[in-house]
mmCIF file of C-alpha atoms in Angstrom:
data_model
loop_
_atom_site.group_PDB
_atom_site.id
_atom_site.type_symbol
_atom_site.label_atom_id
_atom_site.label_comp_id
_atom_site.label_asym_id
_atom_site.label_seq_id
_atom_site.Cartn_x
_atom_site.Cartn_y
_atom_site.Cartn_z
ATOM 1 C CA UNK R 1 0.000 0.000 0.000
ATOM 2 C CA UNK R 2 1.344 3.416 -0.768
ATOM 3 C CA UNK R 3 3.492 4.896 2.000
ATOM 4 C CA UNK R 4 1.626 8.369 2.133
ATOM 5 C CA UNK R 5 -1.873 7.168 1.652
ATOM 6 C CA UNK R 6 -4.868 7.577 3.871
ATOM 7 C CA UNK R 7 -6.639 4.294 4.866
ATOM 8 C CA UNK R 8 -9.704 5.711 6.036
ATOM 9 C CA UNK R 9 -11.273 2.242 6.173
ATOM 10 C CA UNK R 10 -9.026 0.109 8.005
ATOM 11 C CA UNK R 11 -8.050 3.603 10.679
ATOM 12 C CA UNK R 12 -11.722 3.698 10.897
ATOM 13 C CA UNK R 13 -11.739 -0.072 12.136
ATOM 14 C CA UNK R 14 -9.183 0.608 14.827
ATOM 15 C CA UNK R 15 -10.295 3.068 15.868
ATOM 16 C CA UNK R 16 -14.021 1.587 16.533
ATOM 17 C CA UNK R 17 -12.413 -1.159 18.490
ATOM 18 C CA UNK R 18 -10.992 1.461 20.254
ATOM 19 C CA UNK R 19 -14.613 3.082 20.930
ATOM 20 C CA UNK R 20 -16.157 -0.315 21.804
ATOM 21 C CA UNK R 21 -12.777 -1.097 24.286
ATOM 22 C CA UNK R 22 -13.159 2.452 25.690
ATOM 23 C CA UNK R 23 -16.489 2.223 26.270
ATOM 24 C CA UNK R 24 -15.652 -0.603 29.284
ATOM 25 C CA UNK R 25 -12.975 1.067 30.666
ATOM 26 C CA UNK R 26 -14.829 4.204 31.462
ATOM 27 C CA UNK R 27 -17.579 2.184 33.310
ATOM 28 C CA UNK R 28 -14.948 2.891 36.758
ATOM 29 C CA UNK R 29 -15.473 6.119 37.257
ATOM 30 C CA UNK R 30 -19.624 6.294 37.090
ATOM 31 C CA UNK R 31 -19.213 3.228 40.162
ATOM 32 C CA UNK R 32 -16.343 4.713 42.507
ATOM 33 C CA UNK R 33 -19.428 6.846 44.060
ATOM 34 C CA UNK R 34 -21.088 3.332 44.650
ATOM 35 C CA UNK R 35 -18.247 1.433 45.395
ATOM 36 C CA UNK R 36 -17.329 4.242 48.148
ATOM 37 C CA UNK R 37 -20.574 3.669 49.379
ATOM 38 C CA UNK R 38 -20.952 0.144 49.354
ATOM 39 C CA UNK R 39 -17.162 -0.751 50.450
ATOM 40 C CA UNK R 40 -17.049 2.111 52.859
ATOM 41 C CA UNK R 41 -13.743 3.304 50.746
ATOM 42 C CA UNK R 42 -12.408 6.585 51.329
ATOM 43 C CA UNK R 43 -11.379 8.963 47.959
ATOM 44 C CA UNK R 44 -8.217 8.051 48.031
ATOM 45 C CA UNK R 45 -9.285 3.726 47.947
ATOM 46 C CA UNK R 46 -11.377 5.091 45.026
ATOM 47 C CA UNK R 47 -8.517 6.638 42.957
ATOM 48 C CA UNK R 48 -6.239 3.750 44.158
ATOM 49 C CA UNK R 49 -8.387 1.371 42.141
ATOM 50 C CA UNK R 50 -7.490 3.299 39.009
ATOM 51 C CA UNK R 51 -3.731 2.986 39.859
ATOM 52 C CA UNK R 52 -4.336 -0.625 39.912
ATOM 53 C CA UNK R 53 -5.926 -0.673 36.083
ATOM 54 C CA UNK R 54 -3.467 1.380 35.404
ATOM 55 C CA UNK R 55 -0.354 -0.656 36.887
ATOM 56 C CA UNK R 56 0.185 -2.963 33.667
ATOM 57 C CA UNK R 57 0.943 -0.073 31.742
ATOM 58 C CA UNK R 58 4.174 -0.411 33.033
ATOM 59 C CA UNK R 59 4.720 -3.155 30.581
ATOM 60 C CA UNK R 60 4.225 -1.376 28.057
ATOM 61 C CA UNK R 61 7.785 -0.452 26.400
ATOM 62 C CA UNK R 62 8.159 -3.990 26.250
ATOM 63 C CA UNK R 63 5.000 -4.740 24.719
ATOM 64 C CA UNK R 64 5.695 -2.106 22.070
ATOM 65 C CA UNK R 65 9.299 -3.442 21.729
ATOM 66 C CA UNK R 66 7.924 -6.852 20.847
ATOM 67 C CA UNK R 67 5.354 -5.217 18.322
ATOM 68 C CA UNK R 68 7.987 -3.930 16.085
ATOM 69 C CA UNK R 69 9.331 -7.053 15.732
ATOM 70 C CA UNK R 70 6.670 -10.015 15.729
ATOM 71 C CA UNK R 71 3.021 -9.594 14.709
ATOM 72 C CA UNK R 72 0.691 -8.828 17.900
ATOM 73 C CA UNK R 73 -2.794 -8.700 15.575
ATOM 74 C CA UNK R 74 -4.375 -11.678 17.462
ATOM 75 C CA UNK R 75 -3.788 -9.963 21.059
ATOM 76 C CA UNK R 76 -5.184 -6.276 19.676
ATOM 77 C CA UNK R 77 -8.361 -8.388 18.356
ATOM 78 C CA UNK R 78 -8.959 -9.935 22.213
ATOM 79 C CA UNK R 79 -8.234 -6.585 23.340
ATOM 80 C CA UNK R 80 -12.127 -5.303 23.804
ATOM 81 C CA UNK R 81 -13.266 -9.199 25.243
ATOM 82 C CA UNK R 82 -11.419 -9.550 27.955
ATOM 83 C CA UNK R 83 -11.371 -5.986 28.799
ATOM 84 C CA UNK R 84 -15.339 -6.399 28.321
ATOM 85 C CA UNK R 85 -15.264 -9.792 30.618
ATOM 86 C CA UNK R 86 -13.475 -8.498 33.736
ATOM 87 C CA UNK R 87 -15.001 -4.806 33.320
ATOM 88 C CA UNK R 88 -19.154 -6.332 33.046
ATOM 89 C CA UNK R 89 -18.285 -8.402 36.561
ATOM 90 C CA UNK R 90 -17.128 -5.266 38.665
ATOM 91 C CA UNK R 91 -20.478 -4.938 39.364
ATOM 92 C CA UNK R 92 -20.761 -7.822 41.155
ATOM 93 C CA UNK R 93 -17.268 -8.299 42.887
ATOM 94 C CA UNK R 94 -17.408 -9.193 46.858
ATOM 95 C CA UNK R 95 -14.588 -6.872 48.011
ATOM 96 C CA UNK R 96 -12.032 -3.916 47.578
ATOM 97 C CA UNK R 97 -9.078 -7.110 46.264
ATOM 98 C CA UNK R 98 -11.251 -8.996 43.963
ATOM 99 C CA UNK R 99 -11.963 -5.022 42.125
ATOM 100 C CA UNK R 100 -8.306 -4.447 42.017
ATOM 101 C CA UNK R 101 -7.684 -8.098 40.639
ATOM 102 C CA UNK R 102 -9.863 -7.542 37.842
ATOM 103 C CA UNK R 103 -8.824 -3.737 37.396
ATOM 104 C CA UNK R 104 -4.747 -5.668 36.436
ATOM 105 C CA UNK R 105 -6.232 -7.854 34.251
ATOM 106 C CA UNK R 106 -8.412 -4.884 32.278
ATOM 107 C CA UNK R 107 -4.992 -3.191 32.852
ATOM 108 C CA UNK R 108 -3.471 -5.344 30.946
ATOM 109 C CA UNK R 109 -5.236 -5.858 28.069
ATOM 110 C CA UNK R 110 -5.727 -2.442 27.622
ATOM 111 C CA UNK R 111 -1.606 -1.864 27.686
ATOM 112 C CA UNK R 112 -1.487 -4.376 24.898
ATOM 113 C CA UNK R 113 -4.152 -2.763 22.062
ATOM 114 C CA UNK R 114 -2.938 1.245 23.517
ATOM 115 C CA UNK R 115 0.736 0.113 22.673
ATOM 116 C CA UNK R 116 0.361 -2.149 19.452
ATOM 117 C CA UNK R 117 -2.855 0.007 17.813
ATOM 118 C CA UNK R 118 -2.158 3.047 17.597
ATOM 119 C CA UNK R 119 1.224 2.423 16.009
ATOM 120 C CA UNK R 120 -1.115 0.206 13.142
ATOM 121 C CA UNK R 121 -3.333 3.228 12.757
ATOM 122 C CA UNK R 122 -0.412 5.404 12.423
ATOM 123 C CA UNK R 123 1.388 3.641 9.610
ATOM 124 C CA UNK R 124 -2.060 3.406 7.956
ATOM 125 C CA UNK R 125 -2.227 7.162 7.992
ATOM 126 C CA UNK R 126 0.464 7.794 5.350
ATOM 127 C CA UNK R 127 1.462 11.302 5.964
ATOM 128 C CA UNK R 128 -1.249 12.275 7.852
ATOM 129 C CA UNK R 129 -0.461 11.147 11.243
ATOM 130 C CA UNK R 130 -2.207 13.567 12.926
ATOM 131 C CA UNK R 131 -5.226 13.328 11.566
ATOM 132 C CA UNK R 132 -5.115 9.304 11.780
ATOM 133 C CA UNK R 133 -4.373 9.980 15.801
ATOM 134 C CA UNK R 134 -6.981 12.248 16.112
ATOM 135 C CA UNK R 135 -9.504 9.202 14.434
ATOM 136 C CA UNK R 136 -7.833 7.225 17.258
ATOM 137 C CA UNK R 137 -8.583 9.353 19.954
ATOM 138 C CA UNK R 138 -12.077 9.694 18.746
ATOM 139 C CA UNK R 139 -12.898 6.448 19.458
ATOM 140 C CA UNK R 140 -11.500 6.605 22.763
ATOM 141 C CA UNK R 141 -13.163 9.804 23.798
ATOM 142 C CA UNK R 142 -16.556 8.139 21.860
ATOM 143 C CA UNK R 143 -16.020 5.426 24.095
ATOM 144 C CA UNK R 144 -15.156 7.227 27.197
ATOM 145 C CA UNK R 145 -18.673 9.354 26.675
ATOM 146 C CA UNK R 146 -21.004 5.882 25.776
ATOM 147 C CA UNK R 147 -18.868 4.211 28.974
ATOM 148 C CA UNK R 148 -21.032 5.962 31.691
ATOM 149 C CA UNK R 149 -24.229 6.240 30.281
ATOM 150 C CA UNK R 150 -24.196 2.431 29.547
ATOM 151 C CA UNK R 151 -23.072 1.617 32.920
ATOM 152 C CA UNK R 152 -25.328 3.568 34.618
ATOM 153 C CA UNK R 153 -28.773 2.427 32.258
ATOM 154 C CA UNK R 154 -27.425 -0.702 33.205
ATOM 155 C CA UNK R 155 -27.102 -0.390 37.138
ATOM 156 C CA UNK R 156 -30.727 1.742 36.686
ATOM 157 C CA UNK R 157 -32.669 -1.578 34.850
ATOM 158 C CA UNK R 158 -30.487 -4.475 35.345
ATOM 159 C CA UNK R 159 -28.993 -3.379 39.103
ATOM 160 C CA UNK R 160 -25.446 -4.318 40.151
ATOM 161 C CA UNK R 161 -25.518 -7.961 39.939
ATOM 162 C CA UNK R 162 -26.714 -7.704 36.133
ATOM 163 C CA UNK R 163 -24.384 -5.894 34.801
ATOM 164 C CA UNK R 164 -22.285 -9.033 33.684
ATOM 165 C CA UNK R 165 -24.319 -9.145 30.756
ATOM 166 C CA UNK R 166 -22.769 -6.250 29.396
ATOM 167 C CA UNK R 167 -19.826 -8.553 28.649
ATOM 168 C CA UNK R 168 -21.718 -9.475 24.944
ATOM 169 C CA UNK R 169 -20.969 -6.503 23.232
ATOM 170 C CA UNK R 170 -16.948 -7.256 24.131
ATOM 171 C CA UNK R 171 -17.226 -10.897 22.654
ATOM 172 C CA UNK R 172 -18.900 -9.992 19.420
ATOM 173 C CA UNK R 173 -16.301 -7.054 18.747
ATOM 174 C CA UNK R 174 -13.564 -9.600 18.675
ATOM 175 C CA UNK R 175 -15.248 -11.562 16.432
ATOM 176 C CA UNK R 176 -15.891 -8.968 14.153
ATOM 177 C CA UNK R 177 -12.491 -7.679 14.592
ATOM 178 C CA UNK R 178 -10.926 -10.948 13.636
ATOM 179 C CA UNK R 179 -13.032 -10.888 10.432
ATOM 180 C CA UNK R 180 -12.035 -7.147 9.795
ATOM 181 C CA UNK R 181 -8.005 -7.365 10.358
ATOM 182 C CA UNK R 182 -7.276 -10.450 8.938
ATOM 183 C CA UNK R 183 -5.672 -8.834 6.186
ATOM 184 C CA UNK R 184 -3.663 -6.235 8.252
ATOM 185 C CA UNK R 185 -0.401 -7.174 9.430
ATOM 186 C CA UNK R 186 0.715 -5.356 12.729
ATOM 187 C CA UNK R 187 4.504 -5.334 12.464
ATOM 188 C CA UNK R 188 6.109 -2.857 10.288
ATOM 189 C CA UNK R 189 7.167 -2.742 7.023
ATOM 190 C CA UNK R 190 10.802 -4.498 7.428
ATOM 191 C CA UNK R 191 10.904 -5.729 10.963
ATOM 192 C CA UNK R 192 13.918 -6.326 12.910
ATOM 193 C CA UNK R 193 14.804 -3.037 10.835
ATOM 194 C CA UNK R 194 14.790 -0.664 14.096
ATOM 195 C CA UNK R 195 16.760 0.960 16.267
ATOM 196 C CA UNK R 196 18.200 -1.117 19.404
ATOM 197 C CA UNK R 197 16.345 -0.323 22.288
ATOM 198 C CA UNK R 198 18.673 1.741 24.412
ATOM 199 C CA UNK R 199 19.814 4.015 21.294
ATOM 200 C CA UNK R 200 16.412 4.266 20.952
ATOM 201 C CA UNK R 201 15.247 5.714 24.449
ATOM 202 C CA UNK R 202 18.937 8.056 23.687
ATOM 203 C CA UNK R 203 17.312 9.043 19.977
ATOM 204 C CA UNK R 204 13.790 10.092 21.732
ATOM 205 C CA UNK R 205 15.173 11.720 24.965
ATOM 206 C CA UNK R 206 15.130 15.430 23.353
ATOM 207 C CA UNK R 207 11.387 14.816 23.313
ATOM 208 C CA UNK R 208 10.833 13.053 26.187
ATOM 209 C CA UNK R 209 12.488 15.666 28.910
ATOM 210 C CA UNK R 210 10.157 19.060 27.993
ATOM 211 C CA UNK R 211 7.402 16.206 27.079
ATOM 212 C CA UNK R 212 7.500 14.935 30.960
ATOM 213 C CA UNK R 213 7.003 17.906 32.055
ATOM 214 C CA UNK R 214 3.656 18.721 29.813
ATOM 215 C CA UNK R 215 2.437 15.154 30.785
ATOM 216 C CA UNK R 216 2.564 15.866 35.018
ATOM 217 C CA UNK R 217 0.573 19.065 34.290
ATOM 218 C CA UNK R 218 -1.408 17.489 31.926
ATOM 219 C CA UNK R 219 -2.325 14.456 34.477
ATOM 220 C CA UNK R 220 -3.632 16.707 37.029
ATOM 221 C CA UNK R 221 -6.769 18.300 34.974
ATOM 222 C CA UNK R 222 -7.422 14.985 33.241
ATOM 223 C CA UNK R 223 -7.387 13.120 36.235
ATOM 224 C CA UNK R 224 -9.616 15.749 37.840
ATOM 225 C CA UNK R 225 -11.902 15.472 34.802
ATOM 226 C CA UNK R 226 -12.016 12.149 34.137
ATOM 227 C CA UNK R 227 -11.457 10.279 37.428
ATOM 228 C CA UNK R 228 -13.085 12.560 39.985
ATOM 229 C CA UNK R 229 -15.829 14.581 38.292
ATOM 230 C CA UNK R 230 -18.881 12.141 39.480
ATOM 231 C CA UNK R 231 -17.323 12.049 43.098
ATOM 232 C CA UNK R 232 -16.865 16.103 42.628
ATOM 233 C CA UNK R 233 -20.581 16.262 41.203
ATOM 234 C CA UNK R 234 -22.043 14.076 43.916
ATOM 235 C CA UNK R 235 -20.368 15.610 46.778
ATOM 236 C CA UNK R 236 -22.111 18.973 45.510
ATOM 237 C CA UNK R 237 -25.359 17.184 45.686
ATOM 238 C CA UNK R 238 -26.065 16.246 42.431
ATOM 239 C CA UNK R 239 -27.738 12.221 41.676
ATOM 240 C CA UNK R 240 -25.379 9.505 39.951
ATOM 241 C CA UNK R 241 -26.881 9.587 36.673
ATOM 242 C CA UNK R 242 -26.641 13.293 36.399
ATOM 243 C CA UNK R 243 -22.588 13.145 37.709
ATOM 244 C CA UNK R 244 -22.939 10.264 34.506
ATOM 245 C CA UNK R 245 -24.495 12.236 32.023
ATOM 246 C CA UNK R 246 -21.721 15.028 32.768
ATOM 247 C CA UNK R 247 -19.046 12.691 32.686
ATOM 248 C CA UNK R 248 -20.281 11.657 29.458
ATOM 249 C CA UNK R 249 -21.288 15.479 28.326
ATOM 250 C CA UNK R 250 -17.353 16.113 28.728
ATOM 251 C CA UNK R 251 -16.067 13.067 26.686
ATOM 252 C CA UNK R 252 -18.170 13.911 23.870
ATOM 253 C CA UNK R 253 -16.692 16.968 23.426
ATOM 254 C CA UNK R 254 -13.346 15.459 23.680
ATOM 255 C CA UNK R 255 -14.168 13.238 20.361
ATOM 256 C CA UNK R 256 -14.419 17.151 18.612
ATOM 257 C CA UNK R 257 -11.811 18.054 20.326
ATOM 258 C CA UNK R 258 -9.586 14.763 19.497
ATOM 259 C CA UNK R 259 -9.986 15.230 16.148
ATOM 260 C CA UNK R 260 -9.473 18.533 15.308
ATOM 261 C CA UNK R 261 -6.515 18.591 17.917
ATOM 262 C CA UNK R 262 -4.838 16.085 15.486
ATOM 263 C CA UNK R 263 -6.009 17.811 11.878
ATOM 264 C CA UNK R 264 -4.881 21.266 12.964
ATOM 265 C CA UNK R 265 -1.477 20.315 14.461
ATOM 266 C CA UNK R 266 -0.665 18.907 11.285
ATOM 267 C CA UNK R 267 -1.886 22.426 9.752
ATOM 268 C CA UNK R 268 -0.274 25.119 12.296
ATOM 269 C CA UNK R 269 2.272 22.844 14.419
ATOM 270 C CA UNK R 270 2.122 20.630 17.210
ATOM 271 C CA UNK R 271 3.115 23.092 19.744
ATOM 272 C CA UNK R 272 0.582 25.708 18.761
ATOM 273 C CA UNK R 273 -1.998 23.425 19.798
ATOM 274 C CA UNK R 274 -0.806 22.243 22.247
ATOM 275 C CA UNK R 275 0.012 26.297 23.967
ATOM 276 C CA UNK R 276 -3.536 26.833 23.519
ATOM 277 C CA UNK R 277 -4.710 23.838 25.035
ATOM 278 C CA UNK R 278 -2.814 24.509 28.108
ATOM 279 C CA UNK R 279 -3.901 27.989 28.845
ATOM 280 C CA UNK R 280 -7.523 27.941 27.726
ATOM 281 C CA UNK R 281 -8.631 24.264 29.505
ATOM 282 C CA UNK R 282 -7.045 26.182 33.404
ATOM 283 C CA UNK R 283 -8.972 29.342 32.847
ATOM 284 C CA UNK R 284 -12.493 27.786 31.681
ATOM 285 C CA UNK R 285 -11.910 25.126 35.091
ATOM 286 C CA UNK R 286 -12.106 28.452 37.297
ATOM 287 C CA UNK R 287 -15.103 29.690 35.710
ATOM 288 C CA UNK R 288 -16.484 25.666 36.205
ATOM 289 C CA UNK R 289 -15.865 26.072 39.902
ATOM 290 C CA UNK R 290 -17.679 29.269 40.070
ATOM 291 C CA UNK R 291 -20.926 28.434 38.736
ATOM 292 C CA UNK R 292 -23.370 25.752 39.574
ATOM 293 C CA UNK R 293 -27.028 23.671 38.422
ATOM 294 C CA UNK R 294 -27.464 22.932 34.789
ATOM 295 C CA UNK R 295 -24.983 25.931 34.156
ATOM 296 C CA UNK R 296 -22.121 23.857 33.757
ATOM 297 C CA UNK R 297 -23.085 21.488 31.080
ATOM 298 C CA UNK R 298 -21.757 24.058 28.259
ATOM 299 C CA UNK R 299 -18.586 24.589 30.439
ATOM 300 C CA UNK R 300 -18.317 20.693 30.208
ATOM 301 C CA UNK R 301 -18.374 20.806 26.791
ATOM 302 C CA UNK R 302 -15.615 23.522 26.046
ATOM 303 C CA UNK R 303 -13.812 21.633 28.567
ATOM 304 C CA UNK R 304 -13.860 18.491 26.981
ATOM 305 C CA UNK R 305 -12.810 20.093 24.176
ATOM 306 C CA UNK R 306 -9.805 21.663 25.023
ATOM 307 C CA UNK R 307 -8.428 19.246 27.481
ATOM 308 C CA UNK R 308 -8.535 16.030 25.458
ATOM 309 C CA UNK R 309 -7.583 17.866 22.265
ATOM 310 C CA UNK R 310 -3.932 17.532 22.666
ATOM 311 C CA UNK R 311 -4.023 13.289 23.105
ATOM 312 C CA UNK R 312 -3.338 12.989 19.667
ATOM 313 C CA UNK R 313 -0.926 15.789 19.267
ATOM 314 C CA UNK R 314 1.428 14.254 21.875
ATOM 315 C CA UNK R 315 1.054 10.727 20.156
ATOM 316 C CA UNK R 316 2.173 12.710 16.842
ATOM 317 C CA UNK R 317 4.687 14.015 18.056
ATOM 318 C CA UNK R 318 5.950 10.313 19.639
ATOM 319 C CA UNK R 319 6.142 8.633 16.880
ATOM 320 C CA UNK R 320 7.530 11.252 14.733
ATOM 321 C CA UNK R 321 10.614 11.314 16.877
ATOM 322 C CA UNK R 322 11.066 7.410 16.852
ATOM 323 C CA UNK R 323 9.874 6.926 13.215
ATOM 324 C CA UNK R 324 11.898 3.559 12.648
ATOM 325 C CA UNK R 325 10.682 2.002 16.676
ATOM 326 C CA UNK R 326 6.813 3.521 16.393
ATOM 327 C CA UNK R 327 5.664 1.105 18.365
ATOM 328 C CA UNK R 328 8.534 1.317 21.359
ATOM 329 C CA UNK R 329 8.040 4.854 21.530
ATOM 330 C CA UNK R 330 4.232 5.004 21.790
ATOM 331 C CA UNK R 331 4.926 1.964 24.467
ATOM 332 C CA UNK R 332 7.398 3.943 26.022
ATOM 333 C CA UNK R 333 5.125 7.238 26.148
ATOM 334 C CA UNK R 334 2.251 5.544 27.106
ATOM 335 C CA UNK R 335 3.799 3.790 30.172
ATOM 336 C CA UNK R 336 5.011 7.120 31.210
ATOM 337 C CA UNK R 337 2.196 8.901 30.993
ATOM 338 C CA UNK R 338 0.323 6.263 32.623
ATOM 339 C CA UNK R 339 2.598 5.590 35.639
ATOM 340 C CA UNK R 340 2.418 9.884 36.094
ATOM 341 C CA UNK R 341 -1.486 10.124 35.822
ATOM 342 C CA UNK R 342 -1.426 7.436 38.449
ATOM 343 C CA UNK R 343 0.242 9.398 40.818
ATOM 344 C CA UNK R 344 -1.601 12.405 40.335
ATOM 345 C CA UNK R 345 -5.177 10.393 40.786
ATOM 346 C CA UNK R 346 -3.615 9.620 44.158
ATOM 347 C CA UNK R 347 -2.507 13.007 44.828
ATOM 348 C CA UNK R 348 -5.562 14.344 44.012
ATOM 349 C CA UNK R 349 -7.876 11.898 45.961
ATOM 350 C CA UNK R 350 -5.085 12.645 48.922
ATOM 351 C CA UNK R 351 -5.950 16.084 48.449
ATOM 352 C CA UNK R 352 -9.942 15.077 47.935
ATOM 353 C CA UNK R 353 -9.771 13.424 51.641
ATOM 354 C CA UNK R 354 -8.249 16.229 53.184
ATOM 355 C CA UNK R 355 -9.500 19.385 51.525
ATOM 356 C CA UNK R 356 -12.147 18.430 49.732
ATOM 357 C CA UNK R 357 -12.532 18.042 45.719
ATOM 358 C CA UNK R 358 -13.392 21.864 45.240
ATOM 359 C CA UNK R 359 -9.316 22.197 46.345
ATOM 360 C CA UNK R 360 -8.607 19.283 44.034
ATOM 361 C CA UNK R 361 -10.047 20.411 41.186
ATOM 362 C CA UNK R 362 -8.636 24.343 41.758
ATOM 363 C CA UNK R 363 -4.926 22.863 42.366
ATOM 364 C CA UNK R 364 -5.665 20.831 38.792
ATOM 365 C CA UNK R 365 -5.983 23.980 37.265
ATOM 366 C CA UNK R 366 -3.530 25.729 39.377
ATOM 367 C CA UNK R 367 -0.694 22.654 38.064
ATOM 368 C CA UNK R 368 -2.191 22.739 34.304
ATOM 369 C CA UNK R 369 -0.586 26.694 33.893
ATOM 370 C CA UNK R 370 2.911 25.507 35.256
ATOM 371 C CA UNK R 371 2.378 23.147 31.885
ATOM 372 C CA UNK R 372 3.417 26.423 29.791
ATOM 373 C CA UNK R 373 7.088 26.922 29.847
ATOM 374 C CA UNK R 374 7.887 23.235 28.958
ATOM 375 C CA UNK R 375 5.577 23.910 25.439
ATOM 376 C CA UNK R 376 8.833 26.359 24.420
ATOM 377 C CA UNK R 377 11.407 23.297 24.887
ATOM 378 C CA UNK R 378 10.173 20.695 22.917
ATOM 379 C CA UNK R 379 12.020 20.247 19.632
ATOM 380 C CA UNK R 380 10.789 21.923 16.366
ATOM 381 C CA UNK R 381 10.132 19.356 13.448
ATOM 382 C CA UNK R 382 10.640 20.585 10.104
ATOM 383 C CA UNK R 383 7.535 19.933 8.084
#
């Protein structure tokens, strides 16, 4: 297939396995209210269970080191059924270990299709990596937005200990996935052709200094947004399914946001998008925190959109710097970024427990400016 063409098809496909996968992830945050509740957890037990479906991403540098050398197709197509399977039975798990056991397992399978996937819809994008991230993203933000409402119609009908049934929609994506991607081969173009490892991490550490630096600021809002905004929403009063429907209210606006983020950085320049990103998404959180009621449903939305806008930018501007190790560098970035937001979903329910999430979500915003400086250092790439 030509090297610069567009596969809108096939980066269509992954990216709606990436919707459907998405879409059981995101059922954590809509239960930590009832699992806070029903487990007598405090905030910082709540975040702590993200930690633990976050912990495999540890692995993932090594799962994208693998991927540029053997073909990892069959483990991206069980991606969205086990993640399905352990995700449907949360509902109905006895106690605070058996959640975080099947939290690492979800964990897991989502390191292996958020290392290996993206790097497949990348090299399907031709020239147009941005714009293929930016259909990634979109099916993670889609999925991120259809996560809570389905969890919650589900708890609402079904009730905790039917929720297992949601498993279903997981089992038949696989199948369908393994009909769609039979043809596409997940290892690059001449494998074994890469860097070794170690130059590697030397080749992408101009990136990767400045980048750590956007990536702590940038954990703090999305963690705050994503993570804690039902808790936040419910603390102020509000029911569960409205704390869902704004959960979900913010992810849509992050698919807009995803993939525009990714269409206009390849138009005006990564770090352009990525300036604006950081100073708008601090300044509309203060006016979030001011206002209350129905109010902040359109302050959701421009939220969504400029916070989760930059996802694909930063993946761009990954695997540009590692262009012959795609997959080691998005493993490498994504393990990173996962072991930071970790810390700062602790940090924040830490800060939750002790000053409430009104002082949470300020400090987010607060952290986000400091972001600014570290825009300046990364590297310019010649277009």
């Amino acid at each position: 297939m030509p090297a610069e063409e567009f596969h809108t098809d096939r980066v269509i496909t992954i990216s709606a396995a990436h919707a459907v996968h998405d879409t059981y992830t995101a059922f954590l945050a809509p239960l930590l209210p009832v699992f806070i509740e029903n487990l007598s957890l405090s905030k910082t037990e709540a975040g702590l269970l993200s930690v633990f479906n976050q912990a495999p991403s540890l692995l993932q540098p090594v799962i994208g080191h693998l991927a540029d050398r053997a073909n990892l197709r069959l483990l991206v197509i069980m991606a969205p059924a086990v993640s399905a399977t352990s995700m449907s039975l949360l509902g109905i798990a006895p106690s605070y270990m058996v959640l975080a056991f099947l939290l690492m397992v979800t964990g897991l399978s989502s390191a292996t299709l958020h290392s290996v996937a993206p790097v497949i819809a990348g090299r399907l994008s031709g020239s147009r990596l941005g714009r293929g991230m930016g259909f990634w993203m979109v099916g993670g933000e889609l999925g991120r937005t259809l996560g809570p409402l389905v969890i919650v119609a589900a708890i609402q009908f079904l009730g905790l200990k039917g929720t297992p049934w949601l498993m279903v929609g997981g089992w038949l994506t696989t199948g369908l996935l393994y009909i769609r991607l039979r043809g596409v081969d997940a290892r690059p173009p001449n494998p074994g052709d890469g860097l070794p490892w170690r130059r590697a991490l030397r080749v992408m550490s101009p990136l990767l200094i400045p980048l750590l630096g956007v990536i702590i600021v940038r954990s703090f809002m999305s963690s705050a947004l994503t993570t804690y905004l039902p808790i936040f929403l419910t603390e102020e009063g509000a029911e569960l399914w409205f704390a869902g429907v704004s959960l979900s209210v913010l992810e849509a606006a992050g698919i807009l946001g995803a993939l525009m983020g990714g269409s206009l950085s390849d138009r005006f320049g990564r770090r352009v998008v990525l300036l604006v990103s950081l100073l708008v998404t601090p300044l509309l959180m203060f006016v979030f925190l001011g206002v209350s009621g129905w109010v902040r449903f359109p302050l959701l939305l421009l939220l969504g959109f400029t916070a989760l806008s930059i996802g694909p930018v930063i993946m761009a501007l990954v695997q540009e710097s590692l262009p012959e190790n795609r997959a080691l560098a998005n493993g490498v970035y994504m393990c990173i970024s996962f072991i930071i937001r970790s810390g700062a979903i602790v940090a924040l329910g830490a800060m939750g427990d002790w000053l409430g999430m009104r002082t949470a979500f300020l400090g987010s915003a607060i952290i986000s400016l400091l972001g600014l400086p570290f825009v300046f250092l990364l590297p310019i790439r010649r277009r």
